[in-house]
Coordinates of C-alpha atoms in Angstrom, one line a residue:
Chain L
M1 CA -26.3 61.8 55.6
T2 CA -27.0 60.6 59.1
L3 CA -30.7 60.1 58.7
P4 CA -30.7 57.2 56.2
F5 CA -28.0 55.5 58.3
V6 CA -30.0 55.8 61.4
L7 CA -33.1 54.6 59.6
D8 CA -31.2 51.6 58.2
F9 CA -29.8 50.8 61.5
T10 CA -33.2 50.9 63.2
L11 CA -34.8 48.9 60.4
R12 CA -32.1 46.3 60.6
T13 CA -32.6 45.9 64.4
V14 CA -36.4 45.7 63.8
A15 CA -36.0 43.2 61.1
I16 CA -33.7 40.9 63.1
G17 CA -35.9 41.1 66.1
A18 CA -39.0 40.3 64.1
A19 CA -37.3 37.4 62.4
V20 CA -36.3 35.9 65.7
L21 CA -39.8 36.3 67.1
G22 CA -41.3 34.8 63.9
I23 CA -39.0 31.7 63.9
V24 CA -39.6 30.9 67.6
S25 CA -43.3 31.6 67.5
G26 CA -43.7 29.4 64.3
T27 CA -41.8 26.5 65.9
L28 CA -43.6 26.5 69.3
G29 CA -46.9 27.5 67.7
T30 CA -46.8 24.3 65.7
Y31 CA -46.9 22.2 68.8
A32 CA -49.6 24.4 70.3
V33 CA -51.8 24.0 67.2
L34 CA -51.2 20.2 66.9
R35 CA -52.0 19.7 70.5
G36 CA -55.2 21.7 70.3
Q37 CA -53.8 24.3 72.7
S38 CA -53.7 27.3 70.4
L39 CA -55.7 29.4 72.8
L40 CA -53.4 28.6 75.7
G41 CA -50.9 30.9 73.9
D42 CA -53.6 33.6 74.0
A43 CA -54.1 33.2 77.7
I44 CA -50.4 33.2 78.4
S45 CA -49.8 36.4 76.4
H46 CA -52.7 38.3 78.0
A47 CA -51.6 37.0 81.4
A48 CA -48.1 38.4 80.8
L49 CA -49.4 42.0 81.0
P50 CA -49.7 42.4 84.8
G51 CA -46.2 40.8 85.0
I52 CA -44.7 43.6 82.9
A53 CA -46.5 46.2 85.0
V54 CA -45.5 44.7 88.3
A55 CA -41.9 44.3 87.2
F56 CA -41.8 48.0 86.3
L57 CA -43.4 49.0 89.5
L58 CA -40.9 47.0 91.6
T59 CA -37.8 48.1 89.8
G60 CA -38.8 51.5 88.3
V61 CA -36.7 50.7 85.2
R62 CA -37.8 49.8 81.7
S63 CA -35.0 47.4 81.0
P64 CA -35.9 44.5 78.7
V65 CA -34.5 41.8 81.0
V66 CA -36.6 43.0 83.9
L67 CA -39.8 43.3 81.9
V68 CA -39.3 40.0 80.1
L69 CA -38.7 38.3 83.5
G70 CA -41.9 39.8 84.8
A71 CA -43.9 38.8 81.7
A72 CA -42.5 35.3 81.7
A73 CA -43.3 34.8 85.4
A74 CA -46.9 36.1 85.0
G75 CA -47.4 34.2 81.8
W76 CA -46.2 31.0 83.3
I77 CA -48.4 31.4 86.4
G78 CA -51.3 32.0 84.0
A79 CA -50.6 28.8 82.0
L80 CA -50.2 26.8 85.2
L81 CA -53.5 28.1 86.5
V82 CA -55.3 27.2 83.3
L83 CA -54.0 23.6 83.5
Q84 CA -54.7 23.3 87.2
I85 CA -58.2 24.8 87.1
S86 CA -59.3 22.4 84.3
K87 CA -57.7 19.5 86.1
Q88 CA -58.7 20.0 89.7
T89 CA -62.2 21.5 89.2
R90 CA -65.1 20.7 86.9
I91 CA -64.7 23.9 85.0
P92 CA -64.0 23.0 81.4
Y93 CA -60.7 23.8 79.7
D94 CA -62.0 26.6 77.5
A95 CA -63.7 28.3 80.4
S96 CA -60.6 28.2 82.5
L97 CA -58.7 29.7 79.6
G98 CA -61.2 32.5 79.4
L99 CA -61.1 33.1 83.1
V100 CA -57.4 33.4 83.4
L101 CA -57.1 35.4 80.2
S102 CA -59.7 38.0 81.2
V103 CA -58.8 38.3 84.9
F104 CA -55.1 38.6 84.3
F105 CA -55.6 41.1 81.4
G106 CA -58.0 43.2 83.4
F107 CA -55.5 43.3 86.3
G108 CA -52.8 44.3 83.9
M109 CA -54.9 47.1 82.5
V110 CA -55.6 48.5 86.0
L111 CA -51.9 48.5 86.8
L112 CA -51.1 50.1 83.4
T113 CA -53.6 52.9 84.1
F114 CA -52.1 53.3 87.6
I115 CA -48.5 53.5 86.2
Q116 CA -49.5 56.1 83.6
R117 CA -50.7 58.4 86.4
L118 CA -47.3 58.2 88.1
P119 CA -44.9 61.1 87.4
S120 CA -42.4 58.6 85.9
G121 CA -45.1 56.6 84.1
N122 CA -45.4 58.5 80.9
Q123 CA -41.9 57.9 80.0
A124 CA -42.3 54.2 80.6
G125 CA -44.5 53.8 77.6
L126 CA -45.7 50.4 78.8
D127 CA -48.9 50.8 76.8
T128 CA -46.8 49.9 73.7
F129 CA -47.0 46.3 75.0
L130 CA -50.7 46.2 74.1
F131 CA -50.3 46.3 70.4
G132 CA -46.5 46.2 70.0
Q133 CA -44.1 48.8 68.8
A134 CA -41.3 47.5 66.6
A135 CA -39.7 50.9 66.1
A136 CA -38.9 51.0 69.8
L137 CA -36.8 47.8 69.6
L138 CA -33.2 48.5 70.7
P139 CA -30.2 46.2 70.0
R140 CA -30.2 45.1 73.6
D141 CA -33.8 44.0 73.3
V142 CA -32.9 42.0 70.2
V143 CA -30.0 40.4 72.1
V144 CA -32.4 39.3 74.9
M145 CA -34.9 38.0 72.3
S146 CA -32.2 36.0 70.5
V147 CA -30.8 34.4 73.6
L148 CA -34.2 33.2 74.7
G149 CA -35.1 32.1 71.2
L150 CA -31.9 30.1 70.9
I151 CA -32.7 28.3 74.2
A152 CA -36.2 27.5 73.0
I153 CA -35.2 26.2 69.6
S154 CA -32.3 24.1 71.0
A155 CA -34.6 22.6 73.5
T156 CA -37.2 21.7 70.8
I157 CA -34.5 20.1 68.7
L158 CA -33.0 18.1 71.6
L159 CA -36.4 16.9 72.8
W160 CA -37.6 16.3 69.3
K161 CA -38.9 12.7 69.6
E162 CA -40.2 13.1 73.1
L163 CA -42.2 16.2 72.2
K164 CA -43.5 14.5 69.1
L165 CA -44.8 11.6 71.3
L166 CA -46.2 14.1 73.8
A167 CA -48.2 15.7 71.0
F168 CA -49.3 12.5 69.3
D169 CA -49.8 9.9 72.1
R170 CA -49.2 11.1 75.6
E171 CA -50.4 8.0 77.4
F172 CA -48.2 5.7 75.2
G173 CA -45.3 7.9 76.1
A174 CA -46.1 7.5 79.8
S175 CA -46.3 3.7 79.4
I176 CA -42.8 3.5 78.1
G177 CA -41.6 5.6 81.0
L178 CA -41.2 9.0 79.6
P179 CA -41.9 11.8 82.1
M180 CA -44.8 13.2 80.2
R181 CA -45.9 15.7 82.8
A182 CA -42.4 17.2 83.0
L183 CA -42.3 17.3 79.2
D184 CA -45.6 19.0 79.2
V185 CA -44.4 21.6 81.6
T186 CA -41.2 22.1 79.5
L187 CA -43.2 22.6 76.3
T188 CA -45.5 25.0 78.0
S189 CA -42.5 26.9 79.4
L190 CA -41.0 27.1 75.9
L191 CA -44.3 28.5 74.7
V192 CA -44.0 31.1 77.4
F193 CA -40.5 31.9 76.0
A194 CA -41.9 32.3 72.5
I195 CA -44.6 34.6 73.7
V196 CA -42.3 36.7 75.8
I197 CA -40.0 37.2 72.9
G198 CA -42.8 38.7 70.8
L199 CA -44.5 40.8 73.4
Q200 CA -42.6 44.1 72.8
T201 CA -43.0 43.8 69.0
V202 CA -46.5 42.3 68.6
G203 CA -48.1 43.1 71.9
V204 CA -50.1 41.0 74.3
V205 CA -53.4 41.3 72.5
L206 CA -52.5 39.8 69.2
M207 CA -49.5 37.6 70.1
S208 CA -51.5 34.4 69.8
A209 CA -52.1 35.1 66.1
I210 CA -48.4 34.9 65.4
L211 CA -48.3 31.6 67.2
I212 CA -51.3 30.1 65.4
A213 CA -51.3 31.5 61.9
P214 CA -47.9 30.4 60.6
A215 CA -48.3 26.9 62.2
A216 CA -51.8 26.5 60.7
A217 CA -50.6 27.7 57.3
A218 CA -47.6 25.4 57.4
R219 CA -49.8 22.4 58.2
Q220 CA -51.5 23.0 54.9
W221 CA -48.4 22.3 52.9
S222 CA -46.9 19.2 54.5
D223 CA -47.7 16.0 56.4
R224 CA -44.3 15.7 58.1
L225 CA -43.8 17.3 61.5
G226 CA -40.2 18.4 60.7
R227 CA -41.2 20.2 57.5
I228 CA -44.2 21.8 59.2
V229 CA -42.0 23.2 62.0
L230 CA -39.5 24.5 59.4
L231 CA -42.2 26.1 57.3
A232 CA -43.9 27.6 60.2
A233 CA -40.7 29.2 61.4
L234 CA -40.2 30.5 57.8
F235 CA -43.7 31.8 57.6
G236 CA -43.4 33.4 61.0
A237 CA -40.2 35.1 60.1
A238 CA -41.6 36.4 56.8
A239 CA -44.7 37.8 58.5
G240 CA -42.7 39.2 61.3
V241 CA -40.1 41.0 59.2
T242 CA -42.6 42.3 56.6
G243 CA -45.0 43.6 59.2
A244 CA -42.4 45.0 61.5
V245 CA -40.5 46.8 58.7
I246 CA -43.8 48.3 57.3
S247 CA -44.9 49.5 60.7
A248 CA -41.5 50.8 61.7
S249 CA -41.2 52.9 58.5
T250 CA -44.8 54.2 58.7
P251 CA -45.6 56.7 61.5
R252 CA -48.3 55.7 64.0
L253 CA -48.9 52.2 62.6
P254 CA -49.0 49.7 65.4
T255 CA -46.7 46.7 64.7
G256 CA -48.8 43.9 66.1
P257 CA -51.8 44.3 63.8
T258 CA -49.5 44.8 60.8
I259 CA -47.6 41.6 61.5
V260 CA -50.9 39.7 62.1
L261 CA -52.2 40.9 58.8
C262 CA -49.1 39.6 57.0
A263 CA -49.5 36.3 58.8
G264 CA -53.2 36.3 57.9
A265 CA -52.3 36.7 54.2
I266 CA -49.9 33.7 54.3
M267 CA -52.7 31.8 56.1
L268 CA -55.2 32.7 53.4
V269 CA -53.0 31.7 50.5
S270 CA -52.2 28.4 52.2
L271 CA -55.8 27.7 52.9
L272 CA -56.7 28.2 49.3
A273 CA -53.7 27.1 47.3
A274 CA -52.0 24.3 49.2
P275 CA -51.7 21.2 47.0
R276 CA -53.5 18.5 49.0
R277 CA -55.3 20.2 51.8
G278 CA -56.1 23.5 50.0
L279 CA -59.7 24.4 49.2
L280 CA -58.9 24.9 45.5
A281 CA -57.3 21.4 45.2
A282 CA -60.2 19.9 47.1
H283 CA -62.7 21.5 44.7
V284 CA -60.7 20.4 41.6
R285 CA -60.5 16.9 43.0
S286 CA -64.2 16.6 43.7
R287 CA -65.1 18.0 40.2
R288 CA -62.7 15.5 38.6
S289 CA -64.1 12.6 40.6
H290 CA -67.7 13.5 39.7
R291 CA -66.8 13.7 36.0
N292 CA -65.0 10.3 36.3
L293 CA -67.9 8.7 38.0
R294 CA -70.3 10.0 35.3
E295 CA -68.1 8.7 32.5
L296 CA -67.8 5.3 34.2
G297 CA -71.6 5.2 34.6
V298 CA -72.0 5.7 30.8
L299 CA -69.2 3.2 30.2
E300 CA -71.0 0.6 32.3
D301 CA -74.2 1.1 30.4
M302 CA -72.4 0.8 27.0
Y303 CA -70.8 -2.4 28.3
T304 CA -74.2 -3.8 29.3
L305 CA -75.4 -3.1 25.8
A306 CA -72.3 -4.6 24.3
R307 CA -72.7 -7.8 26.2
H308 CA -76.2 -8.3 24.8
H309 CA -75.1 -7.8 21.3
E310 CA -73.3 -10.1 18.9
D311 CA -70.8 -7.5 18.0
P312 CA -69.7 -5.7 21.2
L313 CA -68.5 -2.8 19.2
H314 CA -71.9 -2.2 17.5
P315 CA -73.0 1.4 17.8
H316 CA -76.0 2.5 19.8
P317 CA -78.0 5.7 19.9
A318 CA -77.3 8.0 22.8
V319 CA -81.0 8.1 23.5
V320 CA -80.9 4.4 24.5
L321 CA -78.1 5.2 26.9
R322 CA -80.1 8.1 28.2
T323 CA -83.0 5.8 29.1
M324 CA -80.6 3.5 31.1
T325 CA -79.7 6.3 33.5
S326 CA -82.0 7.4 36.2
G327 CA -80.5 10.8 36.9
P328 CA -81.6 14.0 35.3
E329 CA -78.3 14.8 33.7
S330 CA -77.5 14.2 30.0
V331 CA -75.2 11.4 28.9
Q332 CA -73.5 13.7 26.4
P333 CA -70.7 15.0 28.7
G334 CA -70.0 11.4 29.8
L335 CA -69.8 10.2 26.2
R336 CA -67.5 13.1 25.2
G337 CA -65.3 12.2 28.2
L338 CA -65.1 8.6 27.1
E339 CA -64.3 9.9 23.6
R340 CA -61.4 11.9 25.0
R341 CA -60.1 8.8 26.7
G342 CA -60.3 7.0 23.4
W343 CA -62.8 4.5 25.0
A344 CA -65.8 5.4 22.8
R345 CA -66.3 6.9 19.4
R346 CA -69.1 8.8 17.6
V347 CA -70.0 6.7 14.6
D348 CA -72.6 8.9 13.0
G349 CA -74.8 11.6 14.3
D350 CA -76.2 10.3 17.6
L351 CA -74.7 6.8 17.3
W352 CA -71.9 5.8 19.7
A353 CA -69.8 2.7 19.9
L354 CA -67.2 1.4 22.3
T355 CA -63.6 1.2 21.0
D356 CA -61.4 -1.8 21.5
S357 CA -59.6 -0.2 24.4
G358 CA -62.9 1.0 25.8
L359 CA -64.2 -2.6 25.8
E360 CA -61.1 -3.7 27.5
S361 CA -61.3 -1.1 30.2
A362 CA -65.0 -1.8 30.7
H363 CA -64.2 -5.5 31.0
A364 CA -61.5 -4.9 33.6
E365 CA -63.7 -2.5 35.5
F366 CA -67.1 -4.2 35.6
A367 CA -66.8 -7.9 34.5
A368 CA -65.2 -9.3 37.7
P369 CA -65.6 -7.0 40.6
V370 CA -63.0 -7.5 43.3
A371 CA -64.5 -7.9 46.7
G372 CA -64.5 -4.8 48.8
E373 CA -63.6 -2.5 46.0
A374 CA -66.3 -0.3 44.3
P375 CA -66.2 -0.1 40.5
G376 CA -64.3 2.9 39.3
V377 CA -62.0 2.9 42.3
R378 CA -59.0 1.7 40.2
S379 CA -59.4 4.2 37.4
L380 CA -60.3 7.0 39.7
H381 CA -57.2 6.8 41.9
G382 CA -54.8 4.7 39.8
G383 CA -55.0 1.8 42.3
R384 CA -54.5 4.0 45.4
R385 CA -57.2 4.6 47.9
Chain I
M1 CA -41.2 -18.5 80.6
N2 CA -43.3 -19.7 83.5
G3 CA -44.7 -18.2 86.5
T4 CA -47.0 -15.1 86.9
A5 CA -46.7 -12.4 84.3
I6 CA -49.1 -9.9 86.0
E7 CA -50.1 -10.0 89.6
V8 CA -52.8 -7.6 90.8
R9 CA -53.7 -7.4 94.5
D10 CA -56.7 -5.6 96.0
L11 CA -56.6 -3.0 93.3
T12 CA -59.0 -0.1 93.8
V13 CA -59.2 2.9 91.5
A14 CA -61.6 5.7 91.8
Y15 CA -62.4 8.8 89.7
R16 CA -63.5 11.4 92.2
D17 CA -66.0 9.6 94.4
T18 CA -66.9 6.7 92.1
P19 CA -64.9 3.5 92.3
V20 CA -64.1 2.2 88.8
L21 CA -62.3 -0.8 90.1
W22 CA -63.0 -2.3 93.5
D23 CA -60.7 -4.7 95.2
V24 CA -59.6 -6.5 92.0
D25 CA -57.3 -9.5 92.2
L26 CA -55.7 -11.2 89.2
D27 CA -52.9 -13.7 88.7
L28 CA -52.2 -13.8 85.0
P29 CA -49.9 -16.7 84.2
A30 CA -47.2 -16.2 81.6
G31 CA -47.8 -17.5 78.2
V32 CA -51.6 -17.2 78.0
L33 CA -53.9 -15.2 75.7
M34 CA -56.5 -13.6 77.9
A35 CA -59.7 -11.7 77.1
I36 CA -60.9 -9.0 79.5
V37 CA -64.7 -8.8 79.1
G38 CA -67.4 -6.8 80.9
P39 CA -70.1 -4.3 80.2
N40 CA -69.4 -0.6 79.4
G41 CA -68.0 1.2 82.5
A42 CA -66.7 -2.1 84.0
G43 CA -63.2 -0.7 84.3
K44 CA -61.5 -2.7 81.6
T45 CA -59.5 0.2 80.2
T46 CA -58.8 1.4 83.8
L47 CA -57.4 -2.0 84.7
I48 CA -55.0 -1.9 81.8
K49 CA -54.0 1.7 82.6
A50 CA -53.5 0.9 86.3
I51 CA -51.2 -2.0 85.4
L52 CA -49.2 0.4 83.2
G53 CA -49.1 3.0 86.0
L54 CA -51.1 5.5 83.9
V55 CA -53.7 5.9 86.6
E56 CA -53.0 6.2 90.3
P57 CA -54.7 3.5 92.3
A58 CA -56.5 4.4 95.5
A59 CA -55.3 1.1 97.0
G60 CA -53.6 -2.1 95.9
L61 CA -50.6 -3.4 94.2
V62 CA -49.5 -4.3 90.7
L63 CA -46.5 -6.5 90.0
V64 CA -45.2 -7.3 86.5
N65 CA -42.9 -10.4 86.4
G66 CA -42.8 -10.1 90.2
S67 CA -41.5 -6.5 90.2
P68 CA -43.1 -3.1 90.2
Y69 CA -44.0 -1.9 86.7
R70 CA -41.5 0.8 86.9
S71 CA -38.6 -1.6 86.7
E72 CA -40.3 -3.9 84.2
R73 CA -41.3 -1.4 81.5
R74 CA -39.3 -3.0 78.8
A75 CA -41.2 -6.2 79.3
V76 CA -44.6 -4.6 78.5
A77 CA -46.0 -3.4 75.2
Y78 CA -49.2 -1.3 75.1
V79 CA -51.9 -0.9 72.4
P80 CA -54.1 2.0 73.4
Q81 CA -57.6 2.5 72.0
R82 CA -57.5 3.6 68.4
G83 CA -59.7 6.6 69.2
S84 CA -57.2 7.9 71.8
V85 CA -55.0 9.8 69.3
D86 CA -55.5 12.3 66.5
W87 CA -55.0 10.4 63.3
D88 CA -54.6 13.6 61.4
F89 CA -51.3 14.2 63.2
P90 CA -48.5 14.9 60.7
T91 CA -46.5 11.7 60.8
S92 CA -46.0 8.6 58.8
V93 CA -46.9 5.0 59.5
L94 CA -43.2 4.0 60.0
D95 CA -42.7 6.9 62.3
V96 CA -45.6 5.8 64.6
V97 CA -44.2 2.2 64.7
M98 CA -40.7 3.5 65.6
M99 CA -42.3 5.3 68.6
G100 CA -42.4 1.8 70.1
M101 CA -38.6 2.0 70.3
Y102 CA -38.3 5.4 71.9
G103 CA -38.1 3.9 75.4
R104 CA -35.1 1.8 74.4
L105 CA -33.4 4.6 72.5
G106 CA -33.2 6.9 75.5
W107 CA -32.8 10.7 75.6
L108 CA -31.3 12.7 72.8
R109 CA -30.9 9.7 70.4
R110 CA -32.9 9.7 67.2
P111 CA -34.2 6.6 65.6
G112 CA -31.7 5.5 62.9
K113 CA -31.2 2.7 60.4
A114 CA -31.5 -0.2 63.0
E115 CA -34.8 1.3 64.2
R116 CA -36.1 1.8 60.7
E117 CA -35.4 -1.9 59.9
A118 CA -37.0 -3.1 63.1
G119 CA -40.0 -0.9 62.3
M120 CA -40.3 -2.4 58.8
Q121 CA -40.1 -5.9 60.2
A122 CA -43.0 -5.1 62.6
L123 CA -45.0 -3.6 59.7
E124 CA -44.4 -6.8 57.7
K125 CA -45.8 -8.9 60.5
V126 CA -49.1 -7.0 60.2
A127 CA -48.9 -6.8 56.4
M128 CA -48.6 -3.0 56.4
A129 CA -45.0 -2.7 55.0
D130 CA -46.4 -1.2 51.8
F131 CA -47.9 1.6 53.8
A132 CA -44.6 2.6 55.7
G133 CA -44.4 6.0 54.1
R134 CA -48.0 6.8 54.2
Q135 CA -49.4 9.7 56.2
I136 CA -51.5 8.1 59.0
S137 CA -54.7 10.1 58.1
Q138 CA -54.9 8.1 54.9
L139 CA -55.4 4.8 56.8
S140 CA -58.7 3.0 57.3
G141 CA -59.8 2.0 60.8
G142 CA -58.4 -1.5 60.4
Q143 CA -55.1 -0.3 59.1
Q144 CA -54.8 2.2 62.0
Q145 CA -55.3 -0.7 64.4
R146 CA -52.6 -2.7 62.6
V147 CA -50.2 0.2 62.9
F148 CA -50.8 0.3 66.6
L149 CA -50.2 -3.4 66.8
A150 CA -46.9 -3.0 64.8
R151 CA -45.8 -0.4 67.3
A152 CA -46.4 -2.8 70.1
L153 CA -44.5 -5.5 68.3
A154 CA -41.6 -3.0 67.8
Q155 CA -41.5 -2.7 71.6
D156 CA -40.2 -6.3 71.6
A157 CA -41.9 -7.1 74.9
S158 CA -43.0 -10.3 76.5
I159 CA -46.3 -9.0 77.9
Y160 CA -48.8 -7.3 75.6
L161 CA -51.7 -5.2 76.9
M162 CA -54.3 -4.3 74.2
D163 CA -57.3 -2.0 74.6
E164 CA -59.9 -3.1 72.1
P165 CA -57.7 -4.0 69.2
F166 CA -60.7 -5.3 67.3
Q167 CA -62.7 -2.1 67.5
G168 CA -63.7 -0.9 64.0
V169 CA -62.0 -3.8 62.3
D170 CA -63.7 -5.9 59.7
A171 CA -64.1 -9.7 60.1
T172 CA -61.2 -10.6 57.9
T173 CA -58.7 -8.3 59.6
E174 CA -60.0 -9.5 63.0
R175 CA -59.2 -13.1 62.2
A176 CA -55.7 -12.1 61.0
I177 CA -55.1 -10.2 64.2
V178 CA -56.2 -13.2 66.2
V179 CA -53.7 -15.4 64.3
L180 CA -51.0 -12.8 65.2
L181 CA -52.0 -12.8 68.9
Q182 CA -52.0 -16.6 68.9
E183 CA -48.5 -16.6 67.4
L184 CA -47.3 -14.2 70.1
R185 CA -48.7 -16.6 72.7
S186 CA -47.1 -19.7 71.1
Q187 CA -43.8 -17.8 71.3
G188 CA -44.2 -17.7 75.0
N189 CA -45.6 -14.2 75.3
T190 CA -48.5 -13.1 77.5
V191 CA -51.3 -11.2 75.9
A192 CA -54.3 -9.5 77.6
V193 CA -56.9 -8.1 75.3
V194 CA -60.0 -6.0 76.1
H195 CA -62.7 -7.7 74.1
H196 CA -66.3 -7.1 73.4
D197 CA -67.6 -9.9 71.3
L198 CA -68.6 -12.7 73.8
Q199 CA -69.3 -15.1 70.9
T200 CA -65.7 -15.4 69.9
V201 CA -64.1 -15.6 73.4
P202 CA -63.9 -19.5 73.5
E203 CA -62.6 -19.6 70.0
Y204 CA -59.9 -16.9 70.3
F205 CA -58.7 -17.0 73.9
D206 CA -57.6 -19.6 76.4
W207 CA -58.0 -17.3 79.5
V208 CA -60.7 -14.9 80.4
L209 CA -61.2 -12.2 83.1
L210 CA -64.9 -11.2 83.7
L211 CA -64.9 -7.7 85.1
N212 CA -67.6 -5.4 86.4
V213 CA -65.9 -3.0 88.7
R214 CA -65.2 -6.1 90.8
R215 CA -63.6 -9.1 89.5
I216 CA -66.3 -11.6 88.8
A217 CA -64.2 -14.5 87.7
A218 CA -60.8 -15.2 86.1
G219 CA -59.3 -18.4 84.8
T220 CA -59.2 -20.7 81.8
V221 CA -62.2 -20.2 79.5
A222 CA -63.5 -23.6 80.5
E223 CA -63.5 -22.7 84.2
A224 CA -64.5 -19.1 84.2
F225 CA -66.6 -18.5 81.1
T226 CA -69.8 -20.0 82.5
D227 CA -73.4 -18.9 82.2
E228 CA -73.5 -18.1 85.9
N229 CA -70.4 -15.8 85.8
L230 CA -71.6 -14.1 82.6
R231 CA -75.0 -13.4 84.3
A232 CA -73.1 -12.0 87.3
T233 CA -71.0 -9.8 85.1
Y234 CA -73.7 -8.5 82.8
G235 CA -76.5 -8.4 85.4
G236 CA -78.7 -11.0 83.8
R237 CA -78.9 -9.4 80.4
V238 CA -76.3 -11.6 78.8
P239 CA -75.8 -10.5 75.2
Y240 CA -74.7 -14.0 74.3
L241 CA -76.4 -17.3 73.5
R242 CA -74.5 -20.4 74.3
G243 CA -74.6 -23.5 72.1
T244 CA -75.4 -21.7 68.9
S245 CA -71.9 -21.9 67.5
A246 CA -71.8 -25.7 67.1
E247 CA -70.1 -25.6 63.7
P248 CA -66.3 -25.7 63.7
P249 CA -64.5 -22.3 63.6
P250 CA -63.8 -21.2 60.0
E251 CA -60.3 -21.4 58.5
P252 CA -58.2 -18.6 60.0
F253 CA -57.2 -16.0 57.4
R254 CA -53.7 -14.6 57.2
L255 CA -53.0 -10.9 57.2
D256 CA -50.8 -11.1 54.2
R257 CA -53.6 -12.7 52.2
A258 CA -56.3 -10.5 53.8
S259 CA -54.5 -7.2 53.3
G260 CA -56.1 -6.3 50.0
L261 CA -59.6 -6.6 51.5
E262 CA -59.5 -3.6 53.8

């Protein structure tokens, strides 16, 4: 009787925690991705590890508030270092990211090994911070995560238009008097919040994936910042809850990688299936446009023949049309396409003629080209470019 | 409005050890349309950014309407180079134009109905109203430039600083933009434009600043746009032949008529 209840309770805690982390990561991750700072999140999360270790060494307790504070402080210092190094020195941005990430992470690993050799160290279980351990989430952890998350989301909503301008056109923002540097520091701090929230569940190594993947996936589905942020939060929550629940109910399955796999699946589907930016849609579009162009090419040739004939609807053999094209491909698919449109008809055997509507369309398309517009543009895109 | 719109005194700007602007002076009278010309690396963009307080000068002073820029922000509109932003950013044309009003809106307030209407008016002036809901990545170069112009118009300023508004724009749109700039001037506004085509300077502008790290000359086109000054600016290799454009300038196009030709 008690076991299912305990399990349910644990699972509920895990699910709520993972949802919070997914929502906050999705939201802040959107800004990181749009600003081309996806890997700043990676540097911050790796840089947080020594902070966790130092916080434990100083206090000797494994309380979430203490560890989160340590992680946030170290992550923040790491982010600041990255920005300062690339600004003050000639070391490029990606190199300073790599520097901070590896040096901080290395230092964190040394401290972690040291802690594990301490008599009290084994109980600390700080190594779960590497790949995350959702099952270890306690209600008090979730409370800390939710409070931080609420602060981060509220700040994003309150500073909506300022952050949008920061991401889109920083210099213009500065020219109208917005404190862009302060906004940048604020946004980076919010990113630190998002990362710190996820550290215990996802772990420092893979935390950046849960920032990047939901945001990149959401970008596939919409062209509006508001919708992208909402979708990214939703995707993040879905990946977080699914991954955390799977790993918490399966022994010895680290949570971080499981969540990241779920986020990766969402990313993959979005990459392929999104209506406008998806790969499938792009493929279909390009196939359709090729077919269209081929049909229009045949139509133009038929129109040329029609203009040199007393009866514009007089049929001509497909062989003649074939000689008018320079490409290797057959004119048959084009003719059949025009037939489907009702613009051409097969008179007899290999003889083809324009229909009335075909002649009309050909006339509209080719008789008086509008300056600056290639033939076929109108029928290809219905007047839109 | 009379007097000096922009006053620059002894302005020196350096990136690391290299001076980009050296001891530049400028008195831009209100109500003129000025071209800023000079070779690549002459500091044209830097001058505009220094006036806007976007780069820290090593020395010198900039006054806008007689006061520091900080207190005259509302009087100045800015058109950055088109290439300075990511045009795949998820936002619409009208959204970008309304960014011109963020300064006036202040913190915490979102653009509402009034801002949307003002934004649409600005878009109509550049014949882009039909594109209001369009995602900005679907625009051509000339359309992007017109969106940036509309954003500056939405700032409702009296001084307009534009960094290469003709870059990547076809001849028809360029003329339409020129007409718009001349309208702004005839309404008493001051417009300064970084410009590359020396041929069109006398036709488009009434003032000119020749810049090559130092100020070579500034004044009305008749005074300042001389062979001697051009040689001094471009180091003898003047990419411009005088006296070849004897025919009268062609009829200016209007944006609303030209819009279909993008």
